[in-house]
Amino acid sequence: MMLNDTESLAHSRKELAKVKEQMQSLETDRCAAKEKADYLEQELVAARNNNKTCLSDLEFKYDKVAADRGQLENQLVENRKDLEAQRKENNRILEENKNFRIEVSDLQAELKGAKHRYIEFEKEMEALSQRHEEEASDWKQFQSDLQTAVVIANAIKAEAVEEKELLAERNRELLRKNEDLQKQSNIIQAELDRVKAQKGLAILPTSEIKKHILGSDRELAALRQGRRSSDIKGNQNIVSVKSLIKTIEGHGSLGSSTGSSRRGSSDSLNSPTSTSISFNSHMDSNSRNSPERRTSNHNNNNDNVPLRSALKKPKDSEDKSNNSRNRGKMFEKTSSPVIESLRPVSAENSVSSLLSIRTDADHSEKSYDPLAKLVKQTGGSKRNALLKWCQQKSKGYREVDITNFSSSWNDGLAFCALLHNYIPNLVNYDELLKRHDKRENFSVAFQAAESVGISAKLDVDEMVSIERPDWQLVMSYVTSLYQHFEGD
């Protein structure tokens, strides 16, 4: 029994210890719960304070929002009024836009027509520009030709005046010679009459005497026309008359009637008045009948050299005398065209003649135009078309920039570049480019062109010595190159 009580007591103690432990644990939990309750109470107080603050803020905001709402309602009313006004304005603008679109359509149609007219105007302006360039080029050429014609006319006039003075001096000299010959003829005639009276020899037949007289007449006429030099004419006429006298003495003398007839013929031949009239009338008739013009002889000065030398220099040798007689025969056959050219002519007639000659030459040259095909392809003037062709062919060649037909060709490389396109085996362009020798460039180019049949129209020395060659000569030569390599 005691054992059970002990066990119960121990068990109760254990239970009591457990209860105490539980009470301590509960006390701890109670303290923690109290602390938590205090904390929550503090938070509740803070939350209430915050709620009061938020509520006051919300009330303030509510009042503000209510005020804003009133304003917005008022503004909404105003906006609705504005919207209605805007709608009316939009309708008006739409109507205006519709009208504007109609106007824009009309303006676009007008613009299209204006563009079409502008394109036509541009084409017309381009054609007028090309025509102006051609007319300007032709005008410059005409001015150059006119200046050349004026220079030629002045030279012709000066030469004609000089030749006229020489002819007048020559005429006076021939008249003096004729008077001397007439005196000698009278002396010889008197000697002949004396010899006839002394010897009473037989006289030649009338026909033979007339033949000798006509021969002397022709020699005197040749003297008056200036076909022989003064010394030779004087000596030959004297010899001819003396030989006639010797012939008459050898065959006898004629009767008195025949002798008087011969003397009358001789007197008429030796008359100074007759000589002067014959010479002057022959010169005037030749001047009137000759259709030639002086301008036709200007470009060939060699044709005038024989006449000038015959007028200015006396002939001393037999060969020169023969040449003078030959020129005299030619003088008679051609109706004196050279004497006609020596007549003074007005500058206007000379210019007109020169321009007409040039026009005929240009017309003959234009019968076949080698640049017609090129102009048709590229358009524009001949000069511009040929320039474009040169630029196309020289494209890619170093140190070659062709912008004209003058200074762009002064080093010869442009010619070499063109020829290298067609005959590279004859023109070593790279080697010429290294040497920088202008003379060699021109020589190689011209020789290469000649080797394929293109005649050299330019002189190497002249091209080397000037910086701006004559563009017309250069263009003419380049035209020959184009005609040879690109012509039909």
Coordinates of N, CA and C in Angstrom, one line a residue, residues 260-460:
S260 N 56.1 105.0 -204.9 CA 55.3 105.9 -204.1 C 54.3 105.2 -203.2
S261 N 53.8 104.1 -203.8 CA 52.8 103.3 -203.0 C 53.6 102.7 -201.8
R262 N 54.8 102.2 -202.0 CA 55.5 101.6 -200.9 C 55.9 102.7 -199.8
R263 N 56.3 103.9 -200.3 CA 56.6 104.9 -199.4 C 55.4 105.4 -198.6
G264 N 54.3 105.4 -199.3 CA 53.0 105.8 -198.5 C 52.8 104.8 -197.4
S265 N 53.0 103.5 -197.7 CA 52.7 102.5 -196.7 C 53.7 102.6 -195.6
S266 N 55.0 102.9 -195.9 CA 56.0 103.0 -194.9 C 55.8 104.2 -194.0
D267 N 55.3 105.4 -194.7 CA 55.1 106.6 -193.9 C 53.9 106.3 -192.9
S268 N 52.9 105.6 -193.4 CA 51.8 105.4 -192.5 C 52.2 104.5 -191.3
L269 N 53.1 103.6 -191.6 CA 53.6 102.7 -190.5 C 54.4 103.5 -189.5
N270 N 55.2 104.5 -190.0 CA 56.1 105.2 -189.1 C 55.5 106.4 -188.5
S271 N 54.2 106.7 -188.7 CA 53.6 107.9 -188.2 C 53.5 107.8 -186.7
P272 N 53.9 108.8 -185.9 CA 53.8 108.7 -184.4 C 52.4 108.7 -183.9
T273 N 51.5 109.4 -184.7 CA 50.1 109.4 -184.3 C 49.5 108.1 -184.4
S274 N 49.8 107.4 -185.6 CA 49.3 106.1 -185.8 C 49.8 105.1 -184.8
T275 N 51.1 105.2 -184.5 CA 51.7 104.3 -183.5 C 51.0 104.5 -182.1
S276 N 50.8 105.7 -181.7 CA 50.2 105.9 -180.4 C 48.8 105.4 -180.4
I277 N 48.0 105.7 -181.4 CA 46.6 105.3 -181.4 C 46.5 103.8 -181.5
S278 N 47.4 103.2 -182.3 CA 47.4 101.7 -182.4 C 47.7 101.0 -181.1
F279 N 48.7 101.5 -180.4 CA 49.1 101.0 -179.1 C 48.0 101.1 -178.1
N280 N 47.4 102.4 -178.0 CA 46.4 102.6 -176.9 C 45.1 101.9 -177.2
S281 N 44.7 101.9 -178.5 CA 43.5 101.2 -178.8 C 43.6 99.7 -178.6
H282 N 44.8 99.2 -178.9 CA 45.0 97.7 -178.6 C 44.9 97.4 -177.1
M283 N 45.5 98.3 -176.3 CA 45.4 98.1 -174.9 C 44.0 98.2 -174.4
D284 N 43.2 99.2 -174.9 CA 41.8 99.4 -174.4 C 40.9 98.3 -174.9
S285 N 41.1 97.8 -176.1 CA 40.3 96.7 -176.6 C 40.5 95.5 -175.8
N286 N 41.8 95.2 -175.5 CA 42.1 94.0 -174.7 C 41.5 94.2 -173.3
S287 N 41.5 95.4 -172.8 CA 41.0 95.6 -171.4 C 39.4 95.4 -171.4
R288 N 38.8 95.9 -172.5 CA 37.3 95.7 -172.6 C 36.9 94.3 -172.9
N289 N 37.6 93.6 -173.7 CA 37.2 92.3 -174.1 C 37.5 91.2 -173.2
S290 N 38.4 91.5 -172.3 CA 38.9 90.4 -171.4 C 37.8 90.1 -170.3
P291 N 37.3 88.9 -170.1 CA 36.4 88.6 -169.1 C 37.0 88.2 -167.8
E292 N 38.3 88.1 -167.7 CA 39.0 87.6 -166.5 C 39.0 88.6 -165.4
R293 N 39.2 88.2 -164.3 CA 39.3 89.1 -163.1 C 40.6 88.9 -162.5
R294 N 41.1 90.0 -161.8 CA 42.4 89.9 -161.2 C 42.4 89.0 -160.0
T295 N 41.2 88.8 -159.4 CA 41.2 88.0 -158.2 C 41.4 86.5 -158.5
S296 N 41.2 86.1 -159.7 CA 41.4 84.7 -160.0 C 42.9 84.4 -160.1
N297 N 43.7 85.4 -160.2 CA 45.2 85.2 -160.3 C 45.9 85.4 -158.9
H298 N 45.1 85.8 -157.9 CA 45.8 86.2 -156.7 C 46.4 84.9 -156.0
N299 N 45.7 83.8 -156.0 CA 46.1 82.7 -155.3 C 47.2 81.9 -156.0
N300 N 47.5 82.3 -157.2 CA 48.6 81.7 -158.0 C 49.5 82.8 -158.5
N301 N 50.4 83.3 -157.6 CA 51.2 84.4 -158.0 C 52.2 84.0 -159.1
N302 N 52.5 82.8 -159.2 CA 53.5 82.4 -160.2 C 53.0 82.7 -161.6
D303 N 51.7 82.8 -161.8 CA 51.1 83.1 -163.2 C 51.5 84.5 -163.5
N304 N 51.6 85.4 -162.6 CA 51.9 86.8 -162.8 C 53.4 87.1 -162.9
V305 N 54.2 86.2 -162.5 CA 55.6 86.5 -162.5 C 56.2 86.8 -163.8
P306 N 55.8 86.0 -164.9 CA 56.4 86.3 -166.2 C 56.0 87.7 -166.7
L307 N 54.8 88.1 -166.5 CA 54.4 89.4 -166.9 C 55.1 90.5 -166.2
R308 N 55.2 90.4 -164.9 CA 55.9 91.4 -164.1 C 57.4 91.5 -164.5
S309 N 58.0 90.3 -164.6 CA 59.4 90.3 -165.0 C 59.6 90.8 -166.4
A310 N 58.6 90.6 -167.3 CA 58.7 91.1 -168.6 C 58.6 92.6 -168.6
L311 N 57.8 93.2 -167.7 CA 57.6 94.6 -167.7 C 58.7 95.4 -167.0
K312 N 59.3 94.7 -166.0 CA 60.3 95.4 -165.1 C 61.8 95.2 -165.5
K313 N 62.1 94.0 -166.1 CA 63.5 93.7 -166.4 C 63.7 93.6 -167.9
P314 N 64.7 94.2 -168.5 CA 65.0 94.1 -169.9 C 65.7 92.7 -170.1
K315 N 65.5 92.2 -171.3 CA 66.0 90.9 -171.7 C 67.3 91.1 -172.5
D316 N 68.4 90.5 -172.1 CA 69.7 90.7 -172.8 C 70.1 89.5 -173.6
S317 N 69.7 88.3 -173.3 CA 70.1 87.1 -174.0 C 69.1 86.7 -175.0
E318 N 69.5 85.8 -175.9 CA 68.6 85.3 -176.9 C 67.5 84.4 -176.4
D319 N 67.9 83.6 -175.3 CA 66.9 82.8 -174.7 C 65.7 83.6 -174.1
K320 N 66.1 84.7 -173.4 CA 65.1 85.5 -172.8 C 64.3 86.2 -173.9
S321 N 64.9 86.6 -175.0 CA 64.1 87.2 -176.1 C 63.1 86.2 -176.7
N322 N 63.5 84.9 -176.8 CA 62.5 83.9 -177.3 C 61.4 83.7 -176.3
N323 N 61.7 83.7 -175.0 CA 60.6 83.6 -174.0 C 59.7 84.8 -174.1
S324 N 60.2 86.0 -174.3 CA 59.4 87.2 -174.5 C 58.5 87.1 -175.7
R325 N 59.0 86.5 -176.8 CA 58.2 86.4 -178.0 C 57.1 85.4 -177.7
N326 N 57.4 84.3 -177.0 CA 56.4 83.3 -176.7 C 55.3 83.9 -175.9
R327 N 55.7 84.7 -174.9 CA 54.6 85.3 -174.1 C 53.8 86.3 -174.9
G328 N 54.4 86.9 -175.9 CA 53.7 87.8 -176.7 C 52.6 87.1 -177.6
K329 N 53.0 85.9 -178.0 CA 52.0 85.1 -178.8 C 50.9 84.7 -177.9
M330 N 51.2 84.2 -176.7 CA 50.2 83.8 -175.8 C 49.3 85.0 -175.4
F331 N 49.9 86.2 -175.3 CA 49.2 87.4 -175.1 C 48.1 87.7 -176.1
E332 N 48.5 87.5 -177.4 CA 47.5 87.7 -178.5 C 46.4 86.7 -178.5
K333 N 46.7 85.4 -178.2 CA 45.7 84.3 -178.3 C 44.7 84.4 -177.3
T334 N 45.0 84.9 -176.1 CA 44.1 84.9 -175.0 C 43.4 86.2 -174.8
S335 N 43.5 87.1 -175.7 CA 42.8 88.4 -175.6 C 43.2 89.2 -174.4
S336 N 44.4 89.0 -174.0 CA 45.0 89.8 -172.9 C 44.3 89.7 -171.6
P337 N 44.1 88.5 -171.0 CA 43.4 88.4 -169.7 C 44.3 89.0 -168.6
V338 N 45.6 89.0 -168.7 CA 46.4 89.5 -167.7 C 46.4 91.0 -167.6
I339 N 46.4 91.6 -168.9 CA 46.3 93.1 -168.9 C 45.0 93.6 -168.3
E340 N 43.9 92.8 -168.5 CA 42.6 93.1 -167.9 C 42.7 93.1 -166.4
S341 N 43.5 92.1 -165.9 CA 43.6 92.1 -164.4 C 44.4 93.2 -163.9
L342 N 45.2 93.9 -164.7 CA 46.0 95.0 -164.2 C 45.2 96.3 -164.1
R343 N 44.0 96.3 -164.7 CA 43.2 97.5 -164.5 C 42.8 97.7 -163.1
P344 N 42.8 99.0 -162.6 CA 42.3 99.2 -161.2 C 40.9 98.9 -161.1
V345 N 40.6 98.1 -160.1 CA 39.2 97.7 -159.8 C 38.8 98.2 -158.4
S346 N 37.5 98.4 -158.2 CA 37.1 98.9 -156.9 C 37.2 97.8 -155.9
A347 N 37.3 98.2 -154.6 CA 37.3 97.2 -153.5 C 36.1 96.4 -153.5
E348 N 34.9 97.0 -153.8 CA 33.7 96.3 -153.7 C 33.6 95.2 -154.8
N349 N 34.1 95.5 -156.0 CA 34.1 94.4 -157.1 C 35.0 93.3 -156.7
S350 N 36.2 93.7 -156.2 CA 37.2 92.7 -155.8 C 36.6 91.8 -154.7
V351 N 36.0 92.4 -153.7 CA 35.4 91.6 -152.6 C 34.3 90.7 -153.1
S352 N 33.5 91.3 -154.0 CA 32.4 90.4 -154.6 C 32.9 89.3 -155.3
S353 N 34.0 89.5 -156.1 CA 34.5 88.4 -156.9 C 35.1 87.4 -156.0
L354 N 35.9 87.8 -155.0 CA 36.5 86.9 -154.1 C 35.4 86.0 -153.4
L355 N 34.4 86.7 -152.9 CA 33.3 86.0 -152.2 C 32.6 85.0 -153.1
S356 N 32.4 85.4 -154.4 CA 31.7 84.5 -155.3 C 32.5 83.3 -155.6
I357 N 33.9 83.6 -155.7 CA 34.8 82.4 -155.9 C 34.8 81.5 -154.8
R358 N 34.8 82.1 -153.6 CA 34.8 81.2 -152.4 C 33.4 80.5 -152.2
T359 N 32.3 81.2 -152.6 CA 31.0 80.5 -152.5 C 31.0 79.3 -153.5
D360 N 31.5 79.5 -154.7 CA 31.6 78.4 -155.6 C 32.4 77.3 -155.1
A361 N 33.5 77.6 -154.5 CA 34.4 76.6 -153.9 C 33.7 75.8 -152.8
D362 N 33.0 76.6 -151.9 CA 32.3 76.0 -150.8 C 31.2 75.1 -151.3
H363 N 30.5 75.5 -152.4 CA 29.4 74.7 -153.0 C 30.0 73.4 -153.5
S364 N 31.1 73.5 -154.2 CA 31.7 72.2 -154.7 C 32.1 71.3 -153.6
E365 N 32.6 71.9 -152.5 CA 33.1 71.1 -151.4 C 31.9 70.4 -150.7
K366 N 30.7 71.2 -150.6 CA 29.6 70.7 -149.9 C 28.8 69.7 -150.7
S367 N 29.2 69.5 -152.0 CA 28.4 68.5 -152.8 C 28.5 67.1 -152.1
Y368 N 29.6 66.8 -151.4 CA 29.7 65.6 -150.6 C 30.2 66.0 -149.2
D369 N 29.4 65.9 -148.2 CA 29.7 66.4 -146.9 C 30.0 65.1 -146.0
P370 N 31.3 64.9 -145.7 CA 31.6 63.7 -144.9 C 31.1 63.7 -143.5
L371 N 30.7 64.9 -143.0 CA 30.2 65.0 -141.6 C 28.7 65.0 -141.5
A372 N 28.0 64.8 -142.7 CA 26.5 64.8 -142.6 C 26.0 63.7 -141.8
K373 N 26.6 62.5 -142.0 CA 26.1 61.3 -141.2 C 26.3 61.6 -139.7
L374 N 27.5 62.1 -139.3 CA 27.8 62.4 -137.9 C 26.9 63.4 -137.3
V375 N 26.6 64.4 -138.0 CA 25.7 65.5 -137.6 C 24.3 64.9 -137.3
K376 N 23.9 64.0 -138.2 CA 22.6 63.4 -138.1 C 22.5 62.5 -136.9
Q377 N 23.6 61.8 -136.5 CA 23.6 61.0 -135.4 C 23.6 61.7 -134.0
T378 N 24.5 62.7 -134.0 CA 24.7 63.4 -132.7 C 23.9 64.7 -132.6
G379 N 23.5 65.3 -133.7 CA 22.8 66.6 -133.7 C 23.7 67.7 -133.4
G380 N 23.2 68.9 -133.6 CA 24.1 70.1 -133.4 C 24.8 70.5 -134.7
S381 N 25.8 71.4 -134.5 CA 26.6 71.8 -135.6 C 27.6 70.8 -136.0
K382 N 28.2 71.0 -137.2 CA 29.3 70.1 -137.6 C 30.5 70.1 -136.7
R383 N 30.8 71.3 -136.2 CA 32.0 71.5 -135.3 C 31.7 70.7 -134.0
N384 N 30.5 70.9 -133.4 CA 30.3 70.2 -132.2 C 30.2 68.7 -132.3
A385 N 29.6 68.3 -133.5 CA 29.5 66.8 -133.7 C 30.8 66.2 -133.8
L386 N 31.7 66.8 -134.6 CA 33.1 66.3 -134.8 C 33.8 66.3 -133.5
L387 N 33.6 67.4 -132.7 CA 34.3 67.5 -131.4 C 33.8 66.4 -130.4
K388 N 32.5 66.1 -130.4 CA 32.0 65.0 -129.6 C 32.7 63.6 -130.0
W389 N 32.8 63.5 -131.4 CA 33.4 62.2 -131.9 C 34.9 62.1 -131.4
C390 N 35.6 63.2 -131.4 CA 37.0 63.2 -131.0 C 37.1 62.9 -129.5
Q391 N 36.2 63.5 -128.7 CA 36.1 63.2 -127.3 C 35.8 61.8 -127.0
Q392 N 34.9 61.2 -127.7 CA 34.6 59.8 -127.5 C 35.8 58.9 -127.9
K393 N 36.5 59.2 -129.0 CA 37.6 58.3 -129.4 C 38.8 58.5 -128.5
S394 N 39.0 59.7 -127.9 CA 40.1 59.9 -127.0 C 39.9 59.6 -125.6
K395 N 38.7 59.1 -125.3 CA 38.3 58.9 -123.9 C 39.2 57.7 -123.3
G396 N 39.8 58.0 -122.2 CA 40.7 57.0 -121.6 C 42.2 57.2 -121.9
Y397 N 42.5 58.1 -122.8 CA 43.9 58.3 -123.1 C 44.4 59.4 -122.2
R398 N 45.6 59.1 -121.5 CA 46.1 60.1 -120.6 C 46.7 61.3 -121.3
E399 N 46.5 62.4 -120.6 CA 47.0 63.8 -121.0 C 46.4 64.2 -122.3
V400 N 45.2 63.7 -122.6 CA 44.4 64.2 -123.7 C 43.1 64.7 -123.2
D401 N 42.8 66.0 -123.4 CA 41.6 66.6 -123.1 C 41.1 67.5 -124.2
I402 N 40.2 67.0 -125.0 CA 39.8 67.7 -126.3 C 38.6 68.6 -125.9
T403 N 38.8 69.9 -125.9 CA 37.6 70.8 -125.7 C 37.4 71.8 -126.9
N404 N 38.4 71.8 -127.8 CA 38.3 72.7 -128.9 C 39.2 72.1 -130.1
F405 N 39.2 72.9 -131.2 CA 40.1 72.5 -132.3 C 41.3 73.4 -132.4
S406 N 41.8 73.9 -131.3 CA 43.0 74.8 -131.4 C 44.0 74.3 -130.3
S407 N 43.9 74.8 -129.1 CA 44.9 74.6 -128.1 C 44.9 73.1 -127.6
S408 N 43.8 72.4 -127.8 CA 43.7 71.0 -127.3 C 44.6 70.1 -128.2
W409 N 45.1 70.6 -129.3 CA 45.9 69.8 -130.3 C 47.3 70.3 -130.4
N410 N 47.8 71.2 -129.5 CA 49.1 71.8 -129.8 C 50.2 70.9 -129.3
D411 N 50.0 69.8 -128.7 CA 51.1 68.9 -128.4 C 51.2 67.6 -129.2
G412 N 50.2 67.4 -130.1 CA 50.2 66.3 -131.0 C 49.6 65.0 -130.4
L413 N 49.4 64.9 -129.1 CA 48.9 63.7 -128.5 C 47.5 63.4 -128.9
A414 N 46.7 64.4 -129.1 CA 45.3 64.2 -129.5 C 45.2 63.5 -130.9
F415 N 46.1 63.9 -131.8 CA 46.2 63.2 -133.1 C 46.6 61.7 -132.9
C416 N 47.6 61.5 -132.1 CA 48.1 60.2 -131.8 C 47.0 59.3 -131.2
A417 N 46.2 59.9 -130.3 CA 45.2 59.1 -129.6 C 44.1 58.7 -130.6
L418 N 43.7 59.6 -131.5 CA 42.7 59.2 -132.5 C 43.2 58.1 -133.4
L419 N 44.5 58.3 -133.9 CA 45.0 57.3 -134.8 C 45.3 56.0 -134.1
H420 N 45.6 56.0 -132.8 CA 45.9 54.8 -132.1 C 44.6 53.9 -132.0
N421 N 43.4 54.5 -132.1 CA 42.2 53.7 -132.1 C 42.1 52.8 -133.3
Y422 N 42.7 53.3 -134.5 CA 42.5 52.5 -135.7 C 43.8 51.8 -136.2
I423 N 44.9 52.5 -136.0 CA 46.2 51.8 -136.4 C 47.2 51.8 -135.3
P424 N 46.9 51.0 -134.2 CA 47.8 51.0 -133.1 C 49.2 50.5 -133.4
N425 N 49.3 49.7 -134.5 CA 50.6 49.2 -134.8 C 51.6 50.3 -135.4
L426 N 51.0 51.4 -135.8 CA 51.8 52.5 -136.3 C 52.0 53.6 -135.3
V427 N 51.2 53.7 -134.3 CA 51.3 54.7 -133.2 C 51.5 54.1 -131.9
N428 N 52.7 54.2 -131.3 CA 53.0 53.6 -130.0 C 52.7 54.7 -129.0
Y429 N 51.4 54.8 -128.5 CA 51.0 55.9 -127.7 C 51.8 56.0 -126.3
D430 N 51.9 54.8 -125.7 CA 52.6 54.8 -124.4 C 54.0 55.3 -124.5
E431 N 54.7 54.9 -125.5 CA 56.1 55.4 -125.7 C 56.2 56.9 -126.0
L432 N 55.3 57.4 -126.8 CA 55.2 58.8 -127.0 C 54.9 59.6 -125.8
L433 N 54.0 59.0 -124.9 CA 53.6 59.7 -123.7 C 54.8 59.9 -122.8
K434 N 55.7 58.9 -122.8 CA 56.9 59.0 -121.9 C 57.9 60.0 -122.4
R435 N 58.0 60.2 -123.7 CA 59.1 61.1 -124.2 C 58.7 62.6 -124.1
H436 N 57.5 62.9 -124.2 CA 57.0 64.3 -124.1 C 57.7 65.2 -125.2
D437 N 57.7 64.7 -126.4 CA 58.4 65.4 -127.5 C 57.3 65.8 -128.5
K438 N 56.9 67.1 -128.6 CA 55.9 67.5 -129.4 C 56.2 67.2 -130.9
R439 N 57.4 67.5 -131.3 CA 57.7 67.3 -132.7 C 57.6 65.9 -133.1
E440 N 58.0 65.0 -132.3 CA 57.9 63.5 -132.5 C 56.4 63.1 -132.6
N441 N 55.6 63.7 -131.7 CA 54.2 63.4 -131.7 C 53.5 63.7 -133.0
F442 N 53.8 64.9 -133.5 CA 53.2 65.4 -134.8 C 53.8 64.5 -135.9
S443 N 55.1 64.3 -135.9 CA 55.7 63.5 -137.0 C 55.1 62.1 -137.1
V444 N 55.0 61.5 -135.9 CA 54.5 60.1 -135.9 C 53.0 60.1 -136.4
A445 N 52.2 61.0 -135.9 CA 50.8 61.0 -136.3 C 50.6 61.3 -137.8
F446 N 51.3 62.3 -138.3 CA 51.2 62.6 -139.7 C 51.7 61.5 -140.6
Q447 N 52.8 60.9 -140.2 CA 53.4 59.9 -141.1 C 52.5 58.6 -141.0
A448 N 51.9 58.3 -139.9 CA 51.0 57.2 -139.8 C 49.7 57.5 -140.7
A449 N 49.2 58.7 -140.6 CA 48.1 59.0 -141.5 C 48.4 58.9 -142.9
E450 N 49.6 59.4 -143.3 CA 50.0 59.3 -144.7 C 50.2 57.9 -145.2
S451 N 50.6 57.0 -144.3 CA 50.8 55.6 -144.7 C 49.5 54.9 -145.0
V452 N 48.4 55.4 -144.5 CA 47.1 54.8 -144.9 C 46.3 55.7 -145.9
G453 N 47.0 56.7 -146.5 CA 46.4 57.4 -147.6 C 45.8 58.7 -147.2
I454 N 46.1 59.3 -146.0 CA 45.5 60.6 -145.6 C 46.6 61.6 -145.8
S455 N 46.3 62.6 -146.7 CA 47.4 63.6 -147.0 C 47.5 64.5 -145.8
A456 N 48.8 65.0 -145.6 CA 49.1 65.9 -144.5 C 48.7 67.3 -144.9
K457 N 47.7 67.8 -144.2 CA 47.3 69.2 -144.4 C 48.0 70.2 -143.4
L458 N 48.7 69.7 -142.4 CA 49.3 70.5 -141.4 C 50.8 70.4 -141.5
D459 N 51.5 71.4 -141.1 CA 53.0 71.5 -141.2 C 53.5 71.2 -139.7
V460 N 54.5 70.3 -139.6 CA 55.0 70.0 -138.3 C 55.6 71.2 -137.6

